[in-house]
Coordinates of C-alpha atoms and ligand atoms in Angstrom, one line a residue:
X1 CA 96.1 22.4 247.3
X2 CA 93.6 24.7 248.8
X3 CA 94.0 28.3 247.6
X4 CA 94.6 30.6 250.5
X5 CA 93.9 34.3 250.4
X6 CA 97.0 35.4 252.1
X7 CA 99.2 33.1 254.1
X8 CA 101.6 35.7 255.5
X9 CA 101.3 36.9 259.1
X10 CA 100.8 40.4 257.8
X11 CA 97.2 39.3 257.3
X12 CA 96.8 39.6 261.0
X13 CA 93.8 41.7 261.5
X14 CA 95.3 44.1 264.0
X15 CA 98.4 44.8 261.9
X16 CA 96.2 45.2 258.8
X17 CA 94.0 47.8 260.4
X18 CA 97.0 49.7 261.7
X19 CA 98.5 50.0 258.3
X20 CA 95.4 50.6 256.3
X21 CA 95.0 53.9 254.5
X22 CA 91.5 55.3 254.6
X23 CA 91.1 58.2 252.3
X24 CA 88.7 61.1 253.0
X25 CA 87.0 60.3 249.7
X26 CA 86.2 56.8 250.9
X27 CA 84.3 58.2 253.8
X28 CA 82.5 60.7 251.7
X29 CA 81.5 58.0 249.2
X30 CA 80.0 55.8 251.9
X31 CA 78.1 58.8 253.4
X32 CA 77.0 60.0 250.0
X33 CA 75.7 56.6 249.1
X34 CA 73.7 56.7 252.2
X35 CA 72.4 60.2 251.5
X36 CA 71.4 59.2 248.0
X37 CA 69.1 56.6 249.4
X38 CA 67.1 59.5 251.0
X39 CA 67.5 62.0 248.2
X40 CA 64.1 63.5 248.6
X41 CA 64.9 64.4 252.2
X42 CA 68.3 65.7 251.2
X43 CA 66.8 68.0 248.6
X44 CA 64.3 69.3 251.2
X45 CA 67.2 70.1 253.5
X46 CA 69.1 71.7 250.6
X47 CA 66.2 73.9 249.4
X48 CA 65.2 74.7 253.0
X49 CA 68.7 76.0 253.7
X50 CA 68.8 77.9 250.5
X51 CA 65.4 79.5 251.1
X52 CA 66.2 80.5 254.6
X53 CA 69.5 82.2 253.6
X54 CA 68.0 83.9 250.6
X55 CA 65.2 85.3 252.8
X56 CA 68.0 86.4 255.2
X57 CA 69.8 88.3 252.4
X58 CA 66.7 90.0 250.9
X59 CA 65.2 91.1 254.2
X60 CA 68.0 93.7 255.0
X61 CA 67.3 95.3 251.6
X62 CA 63.8 96.2 252.8
X63 CA 65.2 97.3 256.1
X64 CA 67.4 99.7 254.2
X65 CA 64.3 101.1 252.4
X66 CA 62.5 101.4 255.6
X67 CA 65.3 103.3 257.3
X68 CA 65.8 105.6 254.3
X69 CA 62.1 106.3 254.2
X70 CA 62.0 107.0 258.0
X71 CA 65.0 109.4 257.6
X72 CA 63.7 111.3 254.6
X73 CA 59.9 111.1 254.2
X74 CA 57.6 113.6 255.8
X75 CA 55.2 112.3 258.4
X76 CA 52.2 112.0 256.2
X77 CA 49.5 109.4 256.0
X78 CA 50.8 108.2 252.6
X79 CA 54.3 107.6 253.9
X80 CA 53.0 105.9 257.0
X81 CA 51.1 103.6 254.7
X82 CA 54.2 102.9 252.7
X83 CA 56.2 102.2 255.8
X84 CA 53.7 99.7 257.1
X85 CA 53.8 98.1 253.7
X86 CA 57.6 97.7 254.1
X87 CA 57.1 96.2 257.6
X88 CA 54.6 93.7 256.2
X89 CA 57.1 92.7 253.5
X90 CA 59.9 92.3 256.1
X91 CA 57.5 90.2 258.2
X92 CA 56.6 88.1 255.2
X93 CA 60.3 87.5 254.5
X94 CA 60.9 86.5 258.1
X95 CA 58.0 84.1 257.9
X96 CA 59.3 82.6 254.7
X97 CA 62.8 82.2 256.3
X98 CA 61.2 80.6 259.3
X99 CA 59.3 78.1 257.3
X100 CA 62.3 77.3 255.1
X101 CA 64.3 76.7 258.3
X102 CA 61.6 74.4 259.7
X103 CA 61.6 72.4 256.4
X104 CA 65.4 72.2 256.6
X105 CA 65.5 71.0 260.3
X106 CA 62.5 68.7 260.0
X107 CA 64.0 67.0 256.9
X108 CA 67.5 66.8 258.4
X109 CA 66.1 65.1 261.5
X110 CA 64.6 62.4 259.3
X111 CA 67.6 62.1 257.0
X112 CA 70.1 61.8 259.8
X113 CA 68.2 59.4 262.0
X114 CA 67.5 57.1 259.0
X115 CA 71.1 57.4 257.8
X116 CA 72.5 56.7 261.2
X117 CA 70.2 53.6 261.6
X118 CA 71.2 52.2 258.2
X119 CA 74.9 52.9 258.8
X120 CA 74.9 51.2 262.2
X121 CA 73.1 48.2 260.8
X122 CA 75.5 47.9 257.8
X123 CA 78.5 48.4 260.1
X124 CA 77.2 45.7 262.4
X125 CA 76.6 43.2 259.5
X126 CA 80.1 43.7 258.1
X127 CA 81.8 43.7 261.5
X128 CA 80.1 40.5 262.7
X129 CA 81.1 38.8 259.5
X130 CA 84.8 39.2 260.3
X131 CA 86.7 36.1 261.3
X132 CA 87.3 34.6 264.7
X133 CA 90.9 35.7 264.5
X134 CA 89.8 39.3 263.9
X135 CA 87.9 39.3 267.1
X136 CA 90.6 37.7 269.2
X137 CA 92.9 40.5 267.9
X138 CA 90.6 43.5 268.7
X139 CA 89.2 44.7 272.0
X140 CA 85.5 44.4 272.2
X141 CA 85.1 47.8 273.8
X142 CA 87.0 49.5 271.0
X143 CA 84.9 47.9 268.4
X144 CA 81.7 48.8 270.1
X145 CA 82.8 52.4 270.2
X146 CA 83.8 52.4 266.5
X147 CA 80.4 51.3 265.4
X148 CA 78.5 53.9 267.3
X149 CA 81.0 56.7 266.4
X150 CA 80.6 55.8 262.7
X151 CA 77.0 56.6 262.8
X152 CA 77.6 59.6 265.0
X153 CA 80.1 61.0 262.5
X154 CA 77.4 60.9 259.8
X155 CA 75.3 63.2 261.9
X156 CA 78.1 65.6 262.7
X157 CA 79.3 65.8 259.1
X158 CA 75.8 66.2 257.8
X159 CA 75.0 68.9 260.4
X160 CA 78.2 70.7 259.6
X161 CA 77.7 70.7 255.8
X162 CA 74.0 71.4 255.7
X163 CA 73.4 73.5 258.7
X164 CA 76.7 75.4 258.9
X165 CA 79.1 75.4 255.9
X166 CA 76.5 75.5 253.1
X167 CA 74.2 78.2 254.6
X168 CA 77.2 80.3 255.6
X169 CA 78.6 80.1 252.1
X170 CA 75.2 81.1 250.6
X171 CA 74.8 84.0 253.0
X172 CA 78.4 85.2 252.5
X173 CA 78.1 85.1 248.7
X174 CA 74.7 86.8 248.8
X175 CA 75.9 89.5 251.2
X176 CA 79.1 90.2 249.2
X177 CA 77.1 90.4 246.0
X178 CA 74.5 92.8 247.2
X179 CA 77.1 95.0 248.8
X180 CA 79.2 94.9 245.7
X181 CA 76.2 96.1 243.6
X182 CA 75.7 98.9 246.0
X183 CA 79.3 99.9 246.3
X184 CA 82.2 98.0 244.6
X185 CA 84.8 98.9 247.2
X186 CA 82.8 97.8 250.2
X187 CA 81.8 94.6 248.5
X188 CA 85.3 93.7 247.5
X189 CA 86.6 94.6 251.0
X190 CA 84.1 92.2 252.6
X191 CA 84.9 89.5 250.1
X192 CA 88.7 89.9 250.8
X193 CA 88.1 89.8 254.5
X194 CA 86.0 86.5 254.2
X195 CA 88.7 84.9 252.2
X196 CA 91.3 85.9 254.8
X197 CA 89.1 84.7 257.6
X198 CA 88.6 81.3 256.0
X199 CA 92.3 80.9 255.1
X200 CA 93.1 81.7 258.7
X201 CA 90.7 79.0 259.9
X202 CA 92.2 76.4 257.5
X203 CA 95.7 77.3 258.5
X204 CA 95.0 77.0 262.3
X205 CA 93.1 73.8 261.8
X206 CA 96.3 72.3 260.5
X207 CA 98.4 73.8 263.3
X208 CA 96.0 72.5 265.9
X209 CA 95.8 69.0 264.5
X210 CA 98.8 67.5 266.4
X211 CA 97.4 69.0 269.6
X212 CA 94.1 67.4 269.0
X213 CA 95.6 64.1 268.1
X214 CA 97.7 64.2 271.3
X215 CA 94.6 64.9 273.3
X216 CA 92.6 62.1 271.7
X217 CA 95.5 59.7 272.3
X218 CA 95.6 60.8 276.0
X219 CA 91.8 60.3 276.0
X220 CA 92.1 56.7 274.6
X221 CA 94.8 55.9 277.1
X222 CA 92.7 57.1 280.0
X223 CA 89.7 55.1 278.8
X224 CA 91.9 52.0 278.2
X225 CA 93.5 52.3 281.7
X226 CA 90.1 52.7 283.2
X227 CA 88.5 49.7 281.5
X228 CA 91.5 47.5 282.1
X229 CA 91.2 48.3 285.8
X230 CA 87.4 47.8 285.8
X231 CA 87.8 44.3 284.2
X232 CA 90.5 43.4 286.6
X233 CA 88.7 44.8 289.7
X234 CA 88.8 41.3 291.2
X235 CA 92.6 41.0 290.9
X236 CA 93.1 44.5 292.2
X237 CA 91.1 43.7 295.3
X238 CA 92.8 40.3 295.8
X239 CA 96.3 41.7 295.6
X240 CA 95.5 44.9 297.5
X241 CA 96.4 47.0 294.4
X242 CA 94.0 49.9 295.0
X243 CA 96.6 52.5 295.7
X244 CA 98.9 51.2 293.0
X245 CA 96.2 51.4 290.4
X246 CA 95.1 54.8 291.7
X247 CA 98.7 55.9 291.1
X248 CA 98.8 54.6 287.6
X249 CA 95.4 56.2 286.8
X250 CA 96.5 59.6 288.2
X251 CA 99.6 59.5 286.1
X252 CA 97.5 58.9 283.0
X253 CA 95.1 61.6 284.0
X254 CA 97.9 64.1 284.4
X255 CA 99.1 63.5 280.9
X256 CA 95.5 63.9 279.7
X257 CA 95.1 67.2 281.7
X258 CA 98.3 68.6 280.1
X259 CA 97.3 67.6 276.6
X260 CA 93.8 69.0 277.1
X261 CA 95.1 72.3 278.4
X262 CA 97.5 72.7 275.5
X263 CA 94.7 72.0 273.0
X264 CA 92.3 74.4 274.8
X265 CA 95.0 77.1 275.0
X266 CA 95.4 76.9 271.3
X267 CA 91.7 77.3 270.9
X268 CA 91.6 80.3 273.1
X269 CA 94.4 81.9 271.1
X270 CA 92.5 81.3 267.9
X271 CA 89.4 82.8 269.4
X272 CA 91.4 85.9 270.3
X273 CA 92.7 86.4 266.8
X274 CA 89.3 85.7 265.4
X275 CA 87.8 88.4 267.7
X276 CA 90.4 91.0 266.4
X277 CA 89.6 90.1 262.8
X278 CA 85.9 90.6 263.4
X279 CA 86.3 94.0 265.1
X280 CA 88.7 95.0 262.3
X281 CA 86.2 94.3 259.5
X282 CA 83.4 95.9 261.5
X283 CA 85.3 99.1 262.1
X284 CA 86.8 99.1 258.6
X285 CA 83.5 98.8 256.9
X286 CA 81.9 101.4 259.2
X287 CA 84.7 103.8 258.4
X288 CA 84.4 103.2 254.7
X289 CA 80.6 103.8 254.9
X290 CA 81.1 107.1 256.8
X291 CA 83.5 108.2 254.1
X292 CA 81.1 107.4 251.3
X293 CA 78.2 108.9 253.3
X294 CA 80.2 112.1 253.6
X295 CA 80.6 112.1 249.8
X296 CA 76.9 111.5 249.4
X297 CA 77.3 108.1 247.9
X298 CA 75.5 106.0 250.4
X299 CA 72.5 106.5 252.7
X300 CA 71.4 105.8 256.3
X301 CA 69.7 102.7 254.9
X302 CA 73.0 101.4 253.7
X303 CA 74.4 101.6 257.2
X304 CA 71.6 99.4 258.3
X305 CA 72.2 97.0 255.4
X306 CA 75.9 96.7 256.1
X307 CA 75.3 96.1 259.8
X308 CA 72.6 93.5 259.2
X309 CA 74.9 91.6 256.9
X310 CA 77.8 91.8 259.3
X311 CA 75.8 90.7 262.3
X312 CA 74.4 87.8 260.3
X313 CA 77.7 86.8 259.0
X314 CA 79.6 87.1 262.3
X315 CA 76.9 84.9 263.9
X316 CA 77.6 82.2 261.3
X317 CA 81.4 82.6 261.1
X318 CA 82.2 82.6 264.8
X319 CA 80.7 79.2 265.0
X320 CA 82.7 78.0 262.0
X321 CA 85.9 77.2 263.8
X322 CA 84.1 75.0 266.3
X323 CA 82.3 73.4 263.4
X324 CA 85.5 72.8 261.6
X325 CA 87.0 71.1 264.6
X326 CA 83.9 68.9 265.0
X327 CA 84.1 68.1 261.3
X328 CA 87.7 67.0 261.7
X329 CA 87.0 64.9 264.8
X330 CA 84.0 63.3 263.0
X331 CA 86.3 62.3 260.2
X332 CA 88.8 60.8 262.6
X333 CA 86.0 58.8 264.2
X334 CA 84.7 57.6 260.8
X335 CA 88.2 56.6 259.8
X336 CA 88.4 54.0 262.6
X337 CA 85.3 52.2 261.4
X338 CA 86.2 52.6 257.7
X339 CA 89.4 50.7 258.4
X340 CA 87.3 47.8 259.5
X341 CA 84.9 48.1 256.6
X342 CA 87.8 48.2 254.1
X343 CA 89.5 45.2 255.7
X344 CA 88.4 42.2 253.6
X345 CA 86.8 39.4 255.6
X346 CA 89.4 36.8 256.3
X347 CA 87.3 33.7 255.9
X348 CA 85.0 34.1 252.9
X349 CA 82.7 31.8 250.9
X350 CA 83.9 31.3 247.4
X351 CA 81.6 32.8 244.8
X352 CA 78.5 30.7 244.3
X353 CA 79.6 28.2 247.0
X354 CA 77.2 25.3 247.3
X355 CA 76.1 24.1 250.7
X356 CA 77.8 21.1 252.2
X357 CA 76.0 17.8 251.5
X358 CA 76.4 15.9 254.7
X359 CA 76.3 12.1 254.7
X360 CA 77.9 10.0 257.3
X361 CA 80.3 12.7 258.4
X362 CA 83.7 11.5 257.3
X363 CA 86.4 14.0 258.0
X364 CA 89.8 14.1 256.3
X365 CA 92.8 16.3 257.1
X366 CA 95.2 15.9 254.1
X367 CA 98.7 17.4 254.5
X368 CA 97.3 20.3 256.4
X369 CA 99.6 23.2 257.3
X370 CA 98.5 25.9 259.8
X371 CA 100.1 28.6 261.8
X372 CA 99.2 31.8 263.5
X373 CA 102.7 33.0 263.2
X374 CA 104.9 31.6 260.5
X375 CA 107.9 31.1 262.9
X376 CA 105.8 28.9 265.1
X377 CA 103.7 26.4 263.0
X378 CA 100.9 24.6 264.8
X379 CA 100.3 21.9 262.2
X380 CA 102.7 20.8 259.4
X381 CA 101.6 18.2 256.8
X382 CA 99.0 17.0 259.3
X383 CA 97.1 13.9 258.1
X384 CA 94.0 12.5 259.9
X385 CA 91.1 10.6 258.5
X386 CA 88.0 10.0 260.7
X387 CA 85.4 7.6 259.4
X388 CA 81.7 8.4 259.4
X389 CA 80.3 7.5 262.9
X390 CA 83.8 7.1 264.4
X391 CA 84.4 8.2 267.9
X392 CA 87.8 9.8 268.1
X393 CA 89.6 11.3 271.0
X394 CA 92.4 13.9 270.8
X395 CA 94.9 14.1 273.6
X396 CA 98.2 15.8 274.0
X397 CA 100.0 18.4 276.0
X398 CA 98.5 21.8 276.6
X399 CA 99.2 24.1 273.6
X400 CA 99.7 21.2 271.2
X401 CA 97.0 22.4 268.9
X402 CA 94.0 20.3 269.8
X403 CA 91.5 23.1 270.0
X404 CA 93.0 24.6 266.8
X405 CA 92.3 21.4 264.9
X406 CA 88.6 21.6 265.8
X407 CA 88.5 25.3 264.9
X408 CA 90.0 24.5 261.5
X409 CA 87.3 21.9 261.0
X410 CA 84.7 24.6 261.8
X411 CA 86.5 26.8 259.4
X412 CA 87.0 29.5 262.0
X413 CA 90.4 29.9 260.4
X414 CA 91.4 29.0 256.9
X415 CA 94.2 26.4 256.6
X416 CA 97.4 27.6 255.0
X417 CA 98.1 24.4 252.9
X418 CA 96.5 21.0 252.2
X419 CA 92.9 20.1 252.1
X420 CA 90.3 19.6 254.8
X421 CA 87.2 17.8 253.7
X422 CA 83.9 16.6 255.1
X423 CA 82.2 13.8 253.2
X424 CA 84.6 14.3 250.3
X425 CA 83.9 18.0 250.0
X426 CA 86.6 20.6 250.6
X427 CA 85.2 22.8 253.3
X428 CA 86.8 25.9 251.8
X429 CA 84.6 25.4 248.7
X430 CA 81.2 25.1 250.4
X431 CA 79.4 27.7 252.5
X432 CA 80.7 28.3 256.0
X433 CA 77.2 28.2 257.4
X434 CA 76.5 24.8 256.0
X435 CA 79.8 23.5 257.5
X436 CA 78.9 24.9 260.9
X437 CA 75.4 23.6 260.6
X438 CA 76.7 20.1 260.3
X439 CA 78.8 20.4 263.5
X440 CA 77.7 20.7 267.1
X441 CA 80.6 22.2 269.0
X442 CA 81.0 22.5 272.8
X443 CA 83.9 24.8 273.4
X444 CA 86.5 24.7 276.1
X445 CA 85.3 27.9 277.6
X446 CA 81.7 28.5 276.7
X447 CA 80.5 32.1 276.6
X448 CA 76.9 33.0 276.8
X449 CA 74.7 35.9 275.7
X450 CA 73.4 38.2 278.3
X451 CA 70.0 36.8 277.6
X452 CA 67.7 34.4 279.4
X453 CA 68.8 30.8 279.8
X454 CA 65.9 29.7 277.6
X455 CA 67.2 31.8 274.7
X456 CA 70.8 30.8 275.4
X457 CA 70.0 27.1 275.1
X458 CA 67.6 27.7 272.2
X459 CA 70.5 29.1 270.2
X460 CA 71.4 25.5 269.4
X461 CA 68.2 25.3 267.3
X462 CA 66.4 28.6 267.1
X463 CA 63.1 27.1 266.1
X464 CA 63.0 24.7 269.0
X465 CA 59.9 24.8 271.3
X466 CA 60.2 25.5 275.0
X467 CA 59.5 21.8 275.7
X468 CA 62.4 20.7 273.4
X469 CA 64.7 23.2 275.1
X470 CA 63.7 21.9 278.6
X471 CA 64.2 18.3 277.4
X472 CA 67.7 19.1 276.2
X473 CA 68.4 20.9 279.5
X474 CA 67.3 17.9 281.4
X475 CA 69.7 15.6 279.4
X476 CA 72.6 18.0 280.0
X477 CA 71.7 18.1 283.7
X478 CA 71.1 21.9 283.6
X479 CA 67.5 21.6 284.5
X480 CA 68.3 21.0 288.2
X481 CA 70.2 24.2 288.8
X482 CA 67.9 26.2 286.5
X483 CA 64.8 25.2 288.4
X484 CA 66.5 26.6 291.6
X485 CA 67.1 30.0 290.1
X486 CA 64.4 32.7 291.0
X487 CA 63.4 33.3 287.4
X488 CA 64.1 29.7 286.2
X489 CA 64.5 29.6 282.5
X490 CA 63.9 33.4 282.3
X491 CA 67.1 34.1 284.3
X492 CA 69.6 36.4 282.7
X493 CA 73.1 35.1 282.9
X494 CA 75.2 38.3 283.0
X495 CA 77.7 39.5 280.4
X496 CA 79.4 36.5 278.8
X497 CA 77.5 34.3 281.3
X498 CA 79.5 35.4 284.3
X499 CA 76.6 34.8 286.7
X500 CA 76.9 31.1 286.2
X501 CA 79.7 28.8 287.5
X502 CA 82.1 27.3 285.0
X503 CA 80.4 23.9 285.2
X504 CA 76.9 25.4 284.8
X505 CA 78.1 27.2 281.7
X506 CA 79.5 24.0 280.3
X507 CA 76.2 22.2 280.9
X508 CA 74.3 25.0 279.1
X509 CA 76.7 24.6 276.2
X510 CA 76.1 20.8 276.2
X511 CA 72.3 21.4 276.2
X512 CA 72.8 23.6 273.2
X513 CA 74.7 20.9 271.4
X514 CA 72.1 18.3 272.3
X515 CA 69.4 20.5 270.9
X516 CA 71.3 21.1 267.7
X517 CA 71.7 17.4 267.2
X518 CA 74.1 17.8 264.3
X519 CA 75.8 14.8 262.4
X520 CA 79.2 15.8 263.7
X521 CA 79.8 16.4 267.4
X522 CA 82.9 18.1 268.8
X523 CA 83.5 18.3 272.5
X524 CA 86.5 20.3 273.6
X525 CA 87.1 19.7 277.3
X526 CA 83.3 19.8 277.5
X527 CA 83.1 18.4 281.0
X528 CA 86.4 19.6 282.5
X529 CA 84.8 22.0 285.0
X530 CA 82.4 19.4 286.4
X531 CA 82.8 17.3 289.5
X532 CA 83.2 13.6 288.9
X533 CA 79.6 12.9 289.9
X534 CA 78.0 15.4 287.5
X535 CA 80.5 14.4 284.8
X536 CA 79.5 10.7 285.1
X537 CA 75.8 11.7 284.8
X538 CA 76.5 13.9 281.7
X539 CA 78.7 11.3 280.1
X540 CA 75.7 9.1 279.9
X541 CA 73.7 11.8 278.1
X542 CA 76.7 12.4 275.9
X543 CA 77.0 8.8 275.0
X544 CA 73.4 8.7 273.9
X545 CA 74.0 11.8 271.9
X546 CA 77.1 10.3 270.2
X547 CA 75.1 7.4 268.7
X548 CA 75.3 7.4 265.0
X549 CA 77.5 10.5 264.9
X550 CA 81.1 11.3 264.0
X551 CA 82.6 12.5 267.3
X552 CA 85.8 14.3 268.2
X553 CA 86.4 14.5 271.9
X554 CA 89.3 16.4 273.5
X555 CA 90.0 15.7 277.1
X556 CA 92.8 16.0 279.6
X557 CA 91.1 13.6 281.9
X558 CA 91.9 10.4 280.2
X559 CA 89.4 8.5 282.1
X560 CA 86.7 10.2 280.0
X561 CA 88.0 9.0 276.7
X562 CA 88.9 5.4 277.4
X563 CA 85.9 4.1 275.6
X564 CA 86.6 5.9 272.3
X565 CA 87.1 3.9 269.1
X566 CA 90.5 5.6 268.6
X567 CA 92.7 7.9 270.5
X568 CA 95.1 10.2 268.7
X569 CA 98.0 11.8 270.5
X570 CA 98.9 15.2 269.1
X571 CA 102.3 16.7 269.7
X572 CA 104.6 19.1 267.9
X573 CA 102.2 19.8 265.1
X574 CA 101.7 16.2 264.2
X575 CA 100.4 12.8 265.4
X576 CA 102.7 11.2 267.9
X577 CA 100.7 8.0 268.2
X578 CA 97.3 6.6 267.7
X579 CA 95.3 3.5 268.6
X580 CA 92.9 2.3 271.3
X581 CA 93.5 2.9 274.9
X582 CA 95.0 -0.5 275.4
X583 CA 97.2 -0.3 272.3
X584 CA 98.5 3.1 273.3
X585 CA 99.3 1.9 276.9
X586 CA 101.1 -1.1 275.4
X587 CA 103.2 1.2 273.2
X588 CA 104.7 2.8 276.2
X589 CA 104.9 6.3 274.7
X590 CA 103.5 9.7 275.7
X591 CA 100.1 8.3 276.3
X592 CA 101.4 5.8 278.7
X593 CA 103.3 8.6 280.5
X594 CA 100.2 10.8 280.8
X595 CA 98.1 7.9 281.9
X596 CA 100.6 6.9 284.6
X597 CA 100.7 10.4 286.0
X598 CA 96.9 10.6 286.1
X599 CA 96.4 7.1 287.4
X600 CA 99.1 7.8 290.0
X601 CA 97.3 11.0 291.0
X602 CA 94.2 9.0 291.6
X603 CA 96.0 6.5 293.7
X604 CA 97.4 9.0 296.2
Ligands
ATP701 N1 94.2 33.1 268.0 C1 95.5 32.7 268.3 N2 96.5 33.5 267.8 C2 97.8 33.1 268.0 N3 98.1 32.0 268.6 C3 97.1 31.2 269.0 C4 95.8 31.5 268.9 N4 95.0 30.5 269.4 C5 95.9 29.6 269.9 N5 97.2 30.0 269.6 C6 98.4 29.2 270.0 O1 98.3 28.0 269.3 C7 98.8 26.9 270.0 C8 97.8 25.8 270.1 O2 96.6 26.2 270.8 P1 95.4 25.3 271.1 O3 94.4 26.1 271.8 O4 95.0 24.6 269.9 O5 96.0 24.3 272.2 P2 95.4 23.0 272.9 O6 96.1 21.8 272.4 O7 93.9 23.1 272.7 O8 95.8 23.4 274.4 P3 94.9 23.1 275.8 O9 95.0 21.7 276.1 O10 95.6 24.0 276.8 O11 93.5 23.6 275.5 C9 99.1 27.5 271.4 O12 100.5 27.7 271.5 C10 98.5 28.9 271.4 O13 99.2 29.8 272.1
MG702 MG1 92.4 23.5 273.9

């Protein structure tokens, strides 16, 4: 019995991602690991930020001296000389601050761009390793957005921490400390105010969260409606649905507008309270300073010192609520990708799996069970042995599970019970790549890359020469239509290959399989979109290709499979009948019925 990772339907990718719990710490760990790779840059950012803030804290101390000197010193040559000295020191500090800031920004540019590139590449590698089932359960557009947002979130979080939170904290601590040394009461007052300000920010961030979530949901809904309409533009035009769709879109937009307004209103309210807090501390400290000045405890210079610190601090703190919001949003973005990264790959190679050693290409399905949904099994105790070099046809009603059988052979899904072996080796115990290398598969609905035809065909064997590609194209009868295209083999085929007709796409897929020339060939309705004449031509090429190979052909058009060694009729998760064309006709079962309908159709 083949061991299965998780046979229950809860393993469904979409459900799994909806229930997964991504913790904040997980995201930090991934980003921290990335940062550690570039630790020299990170240290440069850190020291740059520290240097810039320290310069910003020290500089007002000299301003204070300057103002005190201006207020009290006589206008003599000596005091002029001293004042110029102070101006030079202030200039030097500003220059140091400027250099430190350049170091900080230059390093962060390098750190973030490298980090984002690495994270995108890693996310791509992991994402693309997910199973076929994962991709049929997720929208392509959503996945694309998740990968790009994952890298974007790294930038935002790094910017926030290293350009906003950390420098603000250093400046705040420095300012409070200096002020405290000068006057305990003023220092403590400023410290208390900063604590209140931050507590307020954290409190409102929590209050605002549901509003932001509502807005982002409305946002997703709007994008979803829009992209659904865009991909169904053809249907909308054909069924005169423009006004209907416009109505739906306006309804969604209205919800979005309301959610956005609520969220912005809350922001505005927070800004107002924040403004009052700032005026309060400003006036409070000035009043305190006046009182102490009256008592002769502080000087004119101290006023300048306090104002310098407050102006610096307000500049940093007013931005902090915006930064906090971005920080939260970035986390929300990163969570979406982390869900995918934490979701184990469904179809995995076992540790140290050897490659498949392919011989004649015998295939055995032994007691195979498979379902997408436990209530509706596709195969139960399915048995089928295909000899090396045998040409087998699968027929049966639509939805019987023919395509699924071939996908199990390709290990696009893991079977739930039983064993599936090629040349005596359980395909679950050898590498997936080696299994797929042994099989050339022409799918029912081929999808192509938005790349040139040359590259698309060459995908069958990526080291094939142009001549080999063209030869395969000729055999698959693609060459004729490709030669008529303006760019010939250099023509791009549109997203998913939409610029080609169904039959042209099929021929490209056949050319790929011809080029691949693998020991096992699987054709799933490979010629269904072709007219009878082209099909007859390609059948010839396919028959040549089939020589010496194990072949599975699925076809609704029974005329195309008459010559197969054996025909297997699949129905209700099992084999209803099998034999040669003549034997099955004689048995007078489902095959006979299908044949009569098709033959009848031809006669009319
Ligand atoms: N990814 C999937 N998730 C859930 N159910 C699926 C999935 N793929 C196929 N099915 C279901 O499995 C059943 C078998 O599908 P399959 O594509 O194997 O049928 P088929 O015999 O190839 O039909 P046709 O002749 O129409 O191509 C169908 O009922 C289908 O709805
Ligand atoms: Mg099918």
